[in-house]
Amino acid sequence: MSYRGEESSSSSARETEPLLQSTTSAVARFKSIGSENIQDEAETANPRTFVDDVPDSKRQLGLLSAMFLIFNRVIGTGVFAAPGLILKSSGSVGMTFVMWLLGASVAAAGTAVYVEFGTGLPRSGGEKTYMEYIYRRPAFMITCVYALYGVFIGWMSAASVAFGEYTLHALAYEPTAINVRAIAFLCSTFCLVVHGAFLNFGLKLQNTLGAFKLVVLLLVAVSGFFCLVGVPGFAVGEQYEQPNNFTWTTFWEGSNFGANAFVTGMYNVIWSYIGYSNANYALSEVRDPIRTIKRAAPLAMIFVAFVYISINVAYFAVVSKADMLGGGTIPAALFFRNLYGPATERILSVIIALSMLGNILAILFTQGRVVQELGREGVLPYSSFFASNKPFNAPLAGLFAQYLISVLVTVFAPPGDAYLFIVNYSSYPLALFNLLISGGLLLLYTRPFKSYNWDPPFRAYKYAVIFFFLSNVFLAVVPMVPPSAGSEPYEHLPYYSHVVIALFVGLMGVVYWFVVFKWIPEKNGYRLEQVTVVQDDGVPRSVFRRVPVASEAD
């Protein structure tokens, strides 16, 4: 992103310039000069922009791939286990559905916010790009803050461990700390190789797993519906407790209207829908990104919401409420046991393992591109390395950075509090980013931000943006509220531990910005000016050159 910040006396004037413009002419001039041979005329010709002029050959994602990036990211293990957790919080089947519908509303509002940003700023990076656009002062500080989160969070650690556990169960091996982590390591390495060296195959595998997951879940939903209406061959085994969850009395029986229970349930439901932003992280590789994101994100989330609601109907049609609340067994396992017999448990483990593989592929694909975007911005050490698409026409360096952090977390985080802490720490920053971008979108509608000329092809309803903003206030505040007795997240750590560390990482980002962009330049008598160069593959990236302050004064 060619965003200069405070590099010259005309920077304040440039703040009023429209940012939604193409850099085609500037990029063409850079190409004629050469990727690393930066001339003064090329630097001054560089307009500030958030539109990405990557070559068409790099845009390999169509509508289906963008949809499955989102669907695979959202649907992991939650669809198989979360309904039982939500039921414990809600107290009744009816309140469970109310919470899932409210969660779908939050997801719809979030999807609208990300579609608006995706159509207005159609390039990779997701929250990074959007926060840079909104929060421009001090220049590059928000990028440095995001960089520490983007690089040093092991986003796929938990999913890899879950894959290891279910794979071993499917193979009839007893899961231990060592063999689970070994399988998790092999899974992560496989995903790195696939996405880092075999881009087309990786996309096809990712899409295939997404389609498989969707078909299986729809078959589960249909089976549950057949059981509910009494289709022969779809009856609960006589040896199991017969469900009776859909009469008016039993539907609402035991409803828990306590504030703490509602907050806990909604917190879990909202996180179950997280992932609607996943295609935004890779928009620079999407064909016709504005048109595609307007269709892909809503379609994917419609499928997600339909799957969640229909799967809940299926579970409650086949499994009694008492069994669901019994604990120790996930609802999906109870469903398969009641309808098809206990022998199908290993089949379920295979299904969940493949679901997690699709989830891991989707996470690594997009988060690797976030690291690449940070490299293209020039704020990371060895930025040219992270920005590169060498040697396999894929962001292998960015993918490897995400892989390495995730593997380290997987291998060295001990079980119990430490691992749960890592999972919560990975999630909390996303609530903060969503809070900042939804609040920032509201600011873009106001008069003080009129000079930004924000006029994207798609506009979310303002009330939807406000609703999404408030939902993220909720997600940011809840972890700071003392939990009720018996519902503490950790055994030995304070309940707010992950919040404190997440905020500390953000503070370290501010320190990094101050040292690199303020203290060192001022101490050595120069300022940093960001200019654009073009890599050998035709992809533009930003670099910083030192401009002596004394020579400017002369």
mmCIF file of N, CA, C and O in Angstrom, residues 13 15 40 70 92 124 129 168 180 192 197 207 256 265 296 311 330 396 419 438 517 522 534:
data_model
loop_
_atom_site.group_PDB
_atom_site.id
_atom_site.type_symbol
_atom_site.label_atom_id
_atom_site.label_comp_id
_atom_site.label_asym_id
_atom_site.label_seq_id
_atom_site.Cartn_x
_atom_site.Cartn_y
_atom_site.Cartn_z
ATOM 1 N N ALA A 13 -1.943 18.300 2.942
ATOM 2 C CA ALA A 13 -2.784 18.522 1.769
ATOM 3 C C ALA A 13 -3.198 17.211 1.145
ATOM 4 O O ALA A 13 -4.318 17.055 0.675
ATOM 5 N N GLU A 15 -3.835 14.542 2.622
ATOM 6 C CA GLU A 15 -4.842 13.840 3.407
ATOM 7 C C GLU A 15 -6.240 14.004 2.818
ATOM 8 O O GLU A 15 -7.122 13.197 3.079
ATOM 9 N N ASP A 40 13.938 9.521 -8.235
ATOM 10 C CA ASP A 40 13.129 10.540 -7.575
ATOM 11 C C ASP A 40 11.811 10.762 -8.286
ATOM 12 O O ASP A 40 10.773 10.931 -7.674
ATOM 13 N N ILE A 70 -14.364 -18.693 3.213
ATOM 14 C CA ILE A 70 -15.175 -18.270 4.359
ATOM 15 C C ILE A 70 -15.820 -19.468 5.039
ATOM 16 O O ILE A 70 -15.739 -19.627 6.271
ATOM 17 N N SER A 92 -32.643 -24.207 27.754
ATOM 18 C CA SER A 92 -33.763 -24.808 27.015
ATOM 19 C C SER A 92 -33.441 -24.857 25.533
ATOM 20 O O SER A 92 -32.581 -24.110 25.028
ATOM 21 N N SER A 124 -5.788 -7.170 -0.489
ATOM 22 C CA SER A 124 -5.581 -8.099 0.618
ATOM 23 C C SER A 124 -5.239 -7.349 1.904
ATOM 24 O O SER A 124 -4.884 -6.174 1.886
ATOM 25 N N THR A 129 -5.603 -3.345 6.260
ATOM 26 C CA THR A 129 -5.855 -2.333 5.239
ATOM 27 C C THR A 129 -6.895 -1.325 5.702
ATOM 28 O O THR A 129 -6.740 -0.111 5.501
ATOM 29 N N LEU A 168 -6.420 -39.602 15.371
ATOM 30 C CA LEU A 168 -6.017 -40.759 16.177
ATOM 31 C C LEU A 168 -7.236 -41.577 16.610
ATOM 32 O O LEU A 168 -7.191 -42.817 16.621
ATOM 33 N N VAL A 180 -0.592 -36.766 19.627
ATOM 34 C CA VAL A 180 -1.494 -35.722 19.128
ATOM 35 C C VAL A 180 -0.691 -34.586 18.510
ATOM 36 O O VAL A 180 -1.000 -34.096 17.417
ATOM 37 N N LEU A 192 1.323 -26.420 4.784
ATOM 38 C CA LEU A 192 2.348 -25.480 4.317
ATOM 39 C C LEU A 192 2.854 -25.865 2.937
ATOM 40 O O LEU A 192 2.967 -25.023 2.041
ATOM 41 N N ALA A 197 3.750 -24.563 -2.214
ATOM 42 C CA ALA A 197 4.420 -25.063 -3.417
ATOM 43 C C ALA A 197 3.461 -25.522 -4.502
ATOM 44 O O ALA A 197 3.854 -25.619 -5.662
ATOM 45 N N ASN A 207 -11.321 -26.388 -1.644
ATOM 46 C CA ASN A 207 -12.703 -26.329 -2.130
ATOM 47 C C ASN A 207 -13.391 -27.685 -2.010
ATOM 48 O O ASN A 207 -14.578 -27.761 -1.661
ATOM 49 N N ASN A 256 -33.125 -20.336 30.842
ATOM 50 C CA ASN A 256 -32.332 -19.579 31.807
ATOM 51 C C ASN A 256 -32.256 -18.132 31.329
ATOM 52 O O ASN A 256 -31.638 -17.835 30.313
ATOM 53 N N GLY A 265 -23.560 -17.778 26.870
ATOM 54 C CA GLY A 265 -24.069 -18.438 25.675
ATOM 55 C C GLY A 265 -23.843 -17.620 24.427
ATOM 56 O O GLY A 265 -23.375 -18.139 23.395
ATOM 57 N N ALA A 296 -19.846 -13.528 -2.733
ATOM 58 C CA ALA A 296 -19.281 -14.672 -2.013
ATOM 59 C C ALA A 296 -19.560 -14.621 -0.518
ATOM 60 O O ALA A 296 -19.954 -15.632 0.081
ATOM 61 N N ILE A 311 -28.599 -28.097 11.676
ATOM 62 C CA ILE A 311 -27.893 -29.096 12.477
ATOM 63 C C ILE A 311 -28.434 -29.124 13.904
ATOM 64 O O ILE A 311 -28.574 -30.197 14.516
ATOM 65 N N ILE A 330 -19.714 -35.152 22.676
ATOM 66 C CA ILE A 330 -20.212 -34.061 21.851
ATOM 67 C C ILE A 330 -21.549 -34.448 21.226
ATOM 68 O O ILE A 330 -21.820 -35.632 21.003
ATOM 69 N N LEU A 396 5.230 -18.094 0.071
ATOM 70 C CA LEU A 396 5.784 -19.140 0.920
ATOM 71 C C LEU A 396 6.366 -18.580 2.210
ATOM 72 O O LEU A 396 6.221 -19.182 3.280
ATOM 73 N N TYR A 419 -2.606 -23.946 27.195
ATOM 74 C CA TYR A 419 -3.115 -24.087 25.837
ATOM 75 C C TYR A 419 -4.418 -23.313 25.661
ATOM 76 O O TYR A 419 -4.623 -22.644 24.641
ATOM 77 N N SER A 438 -15.351 -1.262 12.763
ATOM 78 C CA SER A 438 -16.774 -0.882 12.739
ATOM 79 C C SER A 438 -16.952 0.521 13.287
ATOM 80 O O SER A 438 -17.732 1.320 12.747
ATOM 81 N N PHE A 517 10.313 4.300 13.723
ATOM 82 C CA PHE A 517 9.856 5.396 12.873
ATOM 83 C C PHE A 517 10.031 6.778 13.495
ATOM 84 O O PHE A 517 9.888 7.776 12.797
ATOM 85 N N GLU A 522 15.043 10.347 14.218
ATOM 86 C CA GLU A 522 15.330 11.669 14.779
ATOM 87 C C GLU A 522 16.739 11.724 15.376
ATOM 88 O O GLU A 522 17.429 12.729 15.273
ATOM 89 N N VAL A 534 8.446 -2.296 -7.852
ATOM 90 C CA VAL A 534 7.735 -3.442 -8.417
ATOM 91 C C VAL A 534 8.664 -4.643 -8.421
ATOM 92 O O VAL A 534 9.798 -4.571 -8.894
#
